[in-house]
Short mmCIF file of C-alpha atoms and ligand atoms in Angstrom, two decimals:
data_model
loop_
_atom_site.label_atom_id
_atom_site.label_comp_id
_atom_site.label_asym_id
_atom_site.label_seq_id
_atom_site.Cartn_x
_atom_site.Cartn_y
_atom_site.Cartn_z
CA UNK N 1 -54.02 103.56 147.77
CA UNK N 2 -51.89 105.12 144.95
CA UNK N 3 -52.96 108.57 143.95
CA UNK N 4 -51.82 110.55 141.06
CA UNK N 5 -48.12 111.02 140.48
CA UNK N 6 -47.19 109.04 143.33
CA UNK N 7 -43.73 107.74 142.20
CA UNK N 8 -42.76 106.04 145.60
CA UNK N 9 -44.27 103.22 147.36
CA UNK N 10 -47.47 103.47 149.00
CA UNK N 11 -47.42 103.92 152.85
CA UNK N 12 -47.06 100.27 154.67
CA UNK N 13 -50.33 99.10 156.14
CA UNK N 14 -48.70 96.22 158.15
CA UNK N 15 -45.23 96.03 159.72
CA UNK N 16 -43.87 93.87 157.49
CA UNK N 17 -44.43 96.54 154.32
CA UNK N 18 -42.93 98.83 156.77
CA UNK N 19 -39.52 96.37 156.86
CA UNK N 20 -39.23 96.24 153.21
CA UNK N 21 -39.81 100.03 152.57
CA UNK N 22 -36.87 100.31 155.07
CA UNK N 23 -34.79 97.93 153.29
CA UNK N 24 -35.36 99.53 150.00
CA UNK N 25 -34.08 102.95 151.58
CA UNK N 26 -31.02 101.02 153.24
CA UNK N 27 -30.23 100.00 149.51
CA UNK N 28 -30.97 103.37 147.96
CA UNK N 29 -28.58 104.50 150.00
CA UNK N 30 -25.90 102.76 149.44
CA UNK N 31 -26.64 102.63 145.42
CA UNK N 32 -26.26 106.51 145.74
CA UNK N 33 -23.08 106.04 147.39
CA UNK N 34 -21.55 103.93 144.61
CA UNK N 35 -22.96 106.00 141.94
CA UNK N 36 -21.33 109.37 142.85
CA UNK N 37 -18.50 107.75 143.82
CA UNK N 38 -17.81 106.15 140.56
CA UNK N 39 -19.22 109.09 138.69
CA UNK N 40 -16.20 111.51 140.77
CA UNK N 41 -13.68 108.82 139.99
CA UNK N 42 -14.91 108.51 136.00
CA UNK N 43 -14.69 112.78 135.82
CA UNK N 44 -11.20 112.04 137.11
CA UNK N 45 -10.16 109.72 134.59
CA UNK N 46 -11.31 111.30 131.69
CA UNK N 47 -10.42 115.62 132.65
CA UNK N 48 -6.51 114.58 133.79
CA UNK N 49 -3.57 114.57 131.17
CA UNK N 50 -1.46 111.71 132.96
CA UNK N 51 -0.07 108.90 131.46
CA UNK N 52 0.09 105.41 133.07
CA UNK N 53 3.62 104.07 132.86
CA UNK N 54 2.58 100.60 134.77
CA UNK N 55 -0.44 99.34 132.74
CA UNK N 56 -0.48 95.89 133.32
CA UNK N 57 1.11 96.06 137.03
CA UNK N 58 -1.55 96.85 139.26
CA UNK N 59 -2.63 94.02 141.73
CA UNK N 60 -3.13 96.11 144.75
CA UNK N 61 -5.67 98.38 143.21
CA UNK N 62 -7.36 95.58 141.91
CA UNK N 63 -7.46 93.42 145.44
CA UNK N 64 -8.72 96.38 146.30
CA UNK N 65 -11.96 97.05 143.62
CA UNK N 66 -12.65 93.52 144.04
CA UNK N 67 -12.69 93.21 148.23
CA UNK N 68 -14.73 96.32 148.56
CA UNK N 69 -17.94 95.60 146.13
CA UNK N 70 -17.84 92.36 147.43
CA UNK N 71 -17.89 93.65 151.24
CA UNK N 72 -20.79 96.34 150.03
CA UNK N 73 -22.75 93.46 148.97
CA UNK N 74 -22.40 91.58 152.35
CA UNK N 75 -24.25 94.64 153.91
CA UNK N 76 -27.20 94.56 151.29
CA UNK N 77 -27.21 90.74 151.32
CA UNK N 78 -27.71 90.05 154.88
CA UNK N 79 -30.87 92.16 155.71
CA UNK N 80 -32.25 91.48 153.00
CA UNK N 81 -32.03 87.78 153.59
CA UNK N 82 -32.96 88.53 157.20
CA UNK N 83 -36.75 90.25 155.41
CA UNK N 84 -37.10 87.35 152.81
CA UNK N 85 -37.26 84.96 155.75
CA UNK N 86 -39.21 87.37 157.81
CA UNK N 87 -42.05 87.42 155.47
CA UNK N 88 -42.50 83.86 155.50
CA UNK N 89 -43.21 83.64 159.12
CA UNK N 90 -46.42 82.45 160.17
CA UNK N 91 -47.21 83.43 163.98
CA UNK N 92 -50.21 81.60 164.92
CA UNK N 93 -53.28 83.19 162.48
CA UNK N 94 -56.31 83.47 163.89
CA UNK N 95 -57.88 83.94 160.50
CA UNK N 96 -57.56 82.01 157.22
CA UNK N 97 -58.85 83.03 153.95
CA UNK N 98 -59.01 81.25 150.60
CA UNK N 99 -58.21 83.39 148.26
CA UNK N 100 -59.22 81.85 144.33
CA UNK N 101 -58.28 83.62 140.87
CA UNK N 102 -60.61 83.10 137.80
CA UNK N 103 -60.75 84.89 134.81
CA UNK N 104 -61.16 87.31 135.33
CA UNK N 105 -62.55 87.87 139.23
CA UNK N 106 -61.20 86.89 142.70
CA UNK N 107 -63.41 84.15 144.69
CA UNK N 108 -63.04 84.32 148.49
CA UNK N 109 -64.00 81.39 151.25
CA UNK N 110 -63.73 82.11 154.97
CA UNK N 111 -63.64 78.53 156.22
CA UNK N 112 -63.13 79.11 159.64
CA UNK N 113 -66.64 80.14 160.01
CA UNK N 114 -70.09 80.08 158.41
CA UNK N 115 -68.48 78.57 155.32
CA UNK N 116 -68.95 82.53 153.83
CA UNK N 117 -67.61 82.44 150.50
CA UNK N 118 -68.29 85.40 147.68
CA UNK N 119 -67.04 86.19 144.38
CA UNK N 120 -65.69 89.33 144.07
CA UNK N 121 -65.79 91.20 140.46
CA UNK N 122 -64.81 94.93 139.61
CA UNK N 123 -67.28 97.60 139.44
CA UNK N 124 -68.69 98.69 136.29
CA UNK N 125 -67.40 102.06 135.25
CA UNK N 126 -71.25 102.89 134.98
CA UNK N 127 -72.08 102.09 138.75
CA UNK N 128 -69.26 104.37 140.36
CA UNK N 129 -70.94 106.55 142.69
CA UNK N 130 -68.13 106.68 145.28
CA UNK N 131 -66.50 104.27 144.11
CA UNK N 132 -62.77 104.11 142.72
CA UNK N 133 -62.28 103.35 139.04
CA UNK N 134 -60.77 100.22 137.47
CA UNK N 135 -60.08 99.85 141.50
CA UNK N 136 -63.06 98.70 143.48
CA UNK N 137 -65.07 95.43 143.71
CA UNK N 138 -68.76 94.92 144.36
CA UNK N 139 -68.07 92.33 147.56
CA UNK N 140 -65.18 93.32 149.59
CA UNK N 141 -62.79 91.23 151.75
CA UNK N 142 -63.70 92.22 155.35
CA UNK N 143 -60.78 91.59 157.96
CA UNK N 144 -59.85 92.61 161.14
CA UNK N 145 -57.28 95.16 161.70
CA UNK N 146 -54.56 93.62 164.19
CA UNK N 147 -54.50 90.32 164.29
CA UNK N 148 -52.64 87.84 162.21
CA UNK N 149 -53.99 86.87 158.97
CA UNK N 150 -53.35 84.15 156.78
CA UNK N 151 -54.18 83.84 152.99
CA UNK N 152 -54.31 80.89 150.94
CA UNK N 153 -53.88 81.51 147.24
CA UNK N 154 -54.99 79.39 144.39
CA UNK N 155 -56.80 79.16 140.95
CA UNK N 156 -58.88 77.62 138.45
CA UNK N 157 -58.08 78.52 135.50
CA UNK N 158 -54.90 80.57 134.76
CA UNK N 159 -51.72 81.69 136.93
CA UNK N 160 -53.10 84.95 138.35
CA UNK N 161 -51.09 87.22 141.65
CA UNK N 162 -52.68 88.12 144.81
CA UNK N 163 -50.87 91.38 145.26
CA UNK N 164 -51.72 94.20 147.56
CA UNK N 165 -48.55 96.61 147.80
CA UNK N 166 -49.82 98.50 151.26
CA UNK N 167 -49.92 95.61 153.05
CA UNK N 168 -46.48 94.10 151.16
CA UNK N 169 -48.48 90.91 150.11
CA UNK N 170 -47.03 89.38 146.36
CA UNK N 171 -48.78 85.68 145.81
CA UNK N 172 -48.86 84.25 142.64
CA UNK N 173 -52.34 81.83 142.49
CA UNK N 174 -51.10 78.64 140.54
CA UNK N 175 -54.13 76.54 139.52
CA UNK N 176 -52.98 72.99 141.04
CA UNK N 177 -51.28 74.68 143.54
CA UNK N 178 -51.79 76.21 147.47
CA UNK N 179 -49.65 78.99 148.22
CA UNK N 180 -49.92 80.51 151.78
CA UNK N 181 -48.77 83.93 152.85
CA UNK N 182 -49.74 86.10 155.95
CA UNK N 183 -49.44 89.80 156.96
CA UNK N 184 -51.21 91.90 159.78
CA UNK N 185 -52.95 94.95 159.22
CA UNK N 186 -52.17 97.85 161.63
CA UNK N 187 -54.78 100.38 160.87
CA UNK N 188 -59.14 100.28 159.88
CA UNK N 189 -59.12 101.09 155.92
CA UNK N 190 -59.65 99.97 152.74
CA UNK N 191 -56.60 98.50 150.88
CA UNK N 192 -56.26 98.18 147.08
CA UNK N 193 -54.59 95.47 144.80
CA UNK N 194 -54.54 94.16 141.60
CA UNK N 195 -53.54 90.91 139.99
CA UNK N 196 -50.18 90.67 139.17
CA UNK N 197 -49.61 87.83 136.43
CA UNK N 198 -50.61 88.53 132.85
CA UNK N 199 -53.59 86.26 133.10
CA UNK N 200 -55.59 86.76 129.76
CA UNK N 201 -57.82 90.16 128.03
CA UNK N 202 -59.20 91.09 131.44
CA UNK N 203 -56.29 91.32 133.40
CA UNK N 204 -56.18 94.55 134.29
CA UNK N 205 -60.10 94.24 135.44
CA UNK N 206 -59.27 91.54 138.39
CA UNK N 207 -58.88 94.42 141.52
CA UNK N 208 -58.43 93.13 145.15
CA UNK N 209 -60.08 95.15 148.00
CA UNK N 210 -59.85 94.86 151.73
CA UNK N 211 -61.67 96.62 154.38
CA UNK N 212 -59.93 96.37 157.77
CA UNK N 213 -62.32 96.89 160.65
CA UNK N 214 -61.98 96.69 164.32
CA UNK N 215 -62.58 92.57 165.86
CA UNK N 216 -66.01 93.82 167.04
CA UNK N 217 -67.25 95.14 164.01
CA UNK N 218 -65.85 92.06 162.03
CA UNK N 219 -67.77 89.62 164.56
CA UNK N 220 -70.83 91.30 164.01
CA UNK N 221 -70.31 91.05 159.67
CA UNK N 222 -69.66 87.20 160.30
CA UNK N 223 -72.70 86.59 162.35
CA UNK N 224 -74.94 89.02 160.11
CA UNK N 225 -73.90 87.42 157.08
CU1 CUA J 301 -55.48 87.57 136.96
CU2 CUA J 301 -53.82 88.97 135.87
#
């Protein structure tokens, strides 16, 4: 989870958070590149005393400034189309859960099974013995750390987001609408989101948590519901 003064992203719970973290370096990289080479070339211009005799003759500098951004881009375009397709591939869940905004709380249905379903509403700021403020819920999603998961997003009321940066999960829950994403959790913890569409007064109050726990322990929570 995100802990004071953290101004990075959070550590990457599943492999596909660990992707974009890497593509976000890759680009960082190469936007520091540009950036201290324009600002050397700009410190140039203005600290010289020369005069430019050819103004309005200078097509091979400019074949040049317009071939090479465009060439830079190629190498940011490609992986990140290579990630945006990535992230949409479903390999074979072996869970699905329903995941339903309201204002202002998350609903959750585990079809696949029991028919468990549970709302899931933030924790008072007067009941936070070891809890996490503004941040926990009083039902938890259990799921089972590595496996494929698939989530199905809607809502009732509102447009709300089903976000949970660890894991690199961004759905937006459309009332009307079924969205589907998927991601695989490669550690036991407990994840936090939020919602991430301005959805009404109690936006802010709409947290998403996840426990990851190991297949057995998860078996035993179904049965035991
Ligand atoms: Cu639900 Cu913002």
């Amino acid at each position: 989870m995100a802990t004071w003064s953290n101004l990075n992203l959070q550590n990457g719970a599943s492999p596909l958070m660990e992707q974009m973290i890497f593509f976000h370096d890759h680009t960082l990289m190469i936007l520091i590149m540009i950036t201290i080479l324009v600002m050397y070339l700009m410190m140039n211009l203005f600290f010289n005393k020369f005069i430019n005799r050819f103004l309005l003759e200078g097509q091979m500098i400019e074949l040049i400034w317009t071939i090479l951004p465009a060439i830079t881009l190629i190498f940011i375009a490609l992986p990140s189309l290579r990630l945006l397709y990535l992230l949409d591939e479903l390999n074979n869940p072996l869970i699905t859960l329903k995941s339903i905004g309201h204002q202002w709380y998350w609903s959750y249905e585990y079809s696949d099974f029991n028919n468990i379903e549970f709302d899931s509403y933030m924790i008072n700021n007067n009941d936070l013995l070891n809890k996490f403020r503004l941040l926990d819920v009083d039902n938890r999603i259990i799921l089972p750390m590595n496996n494929q998961i698939r989530i199905l997003v809607t809502a009732t009321d509102v447009i709300h987001s089903w976000t949970i940066p660890s894991l690199g999960v961004k759905v937006d829950a459309n009332p009307g609408r079924l969205n589907q994403t998927n991601f695989f959790i490669n550690r036991p913890g407990i994840f936090f989101g939020q919602c991430s569409e301005i959805c009404g007064a109690n936006h802010s109050f709409m947290p998403i948590v996840i426990e990851s726990i190991s297949m057995k322990n998860f078996i035993n929570w179904i049965n035991n519901y």
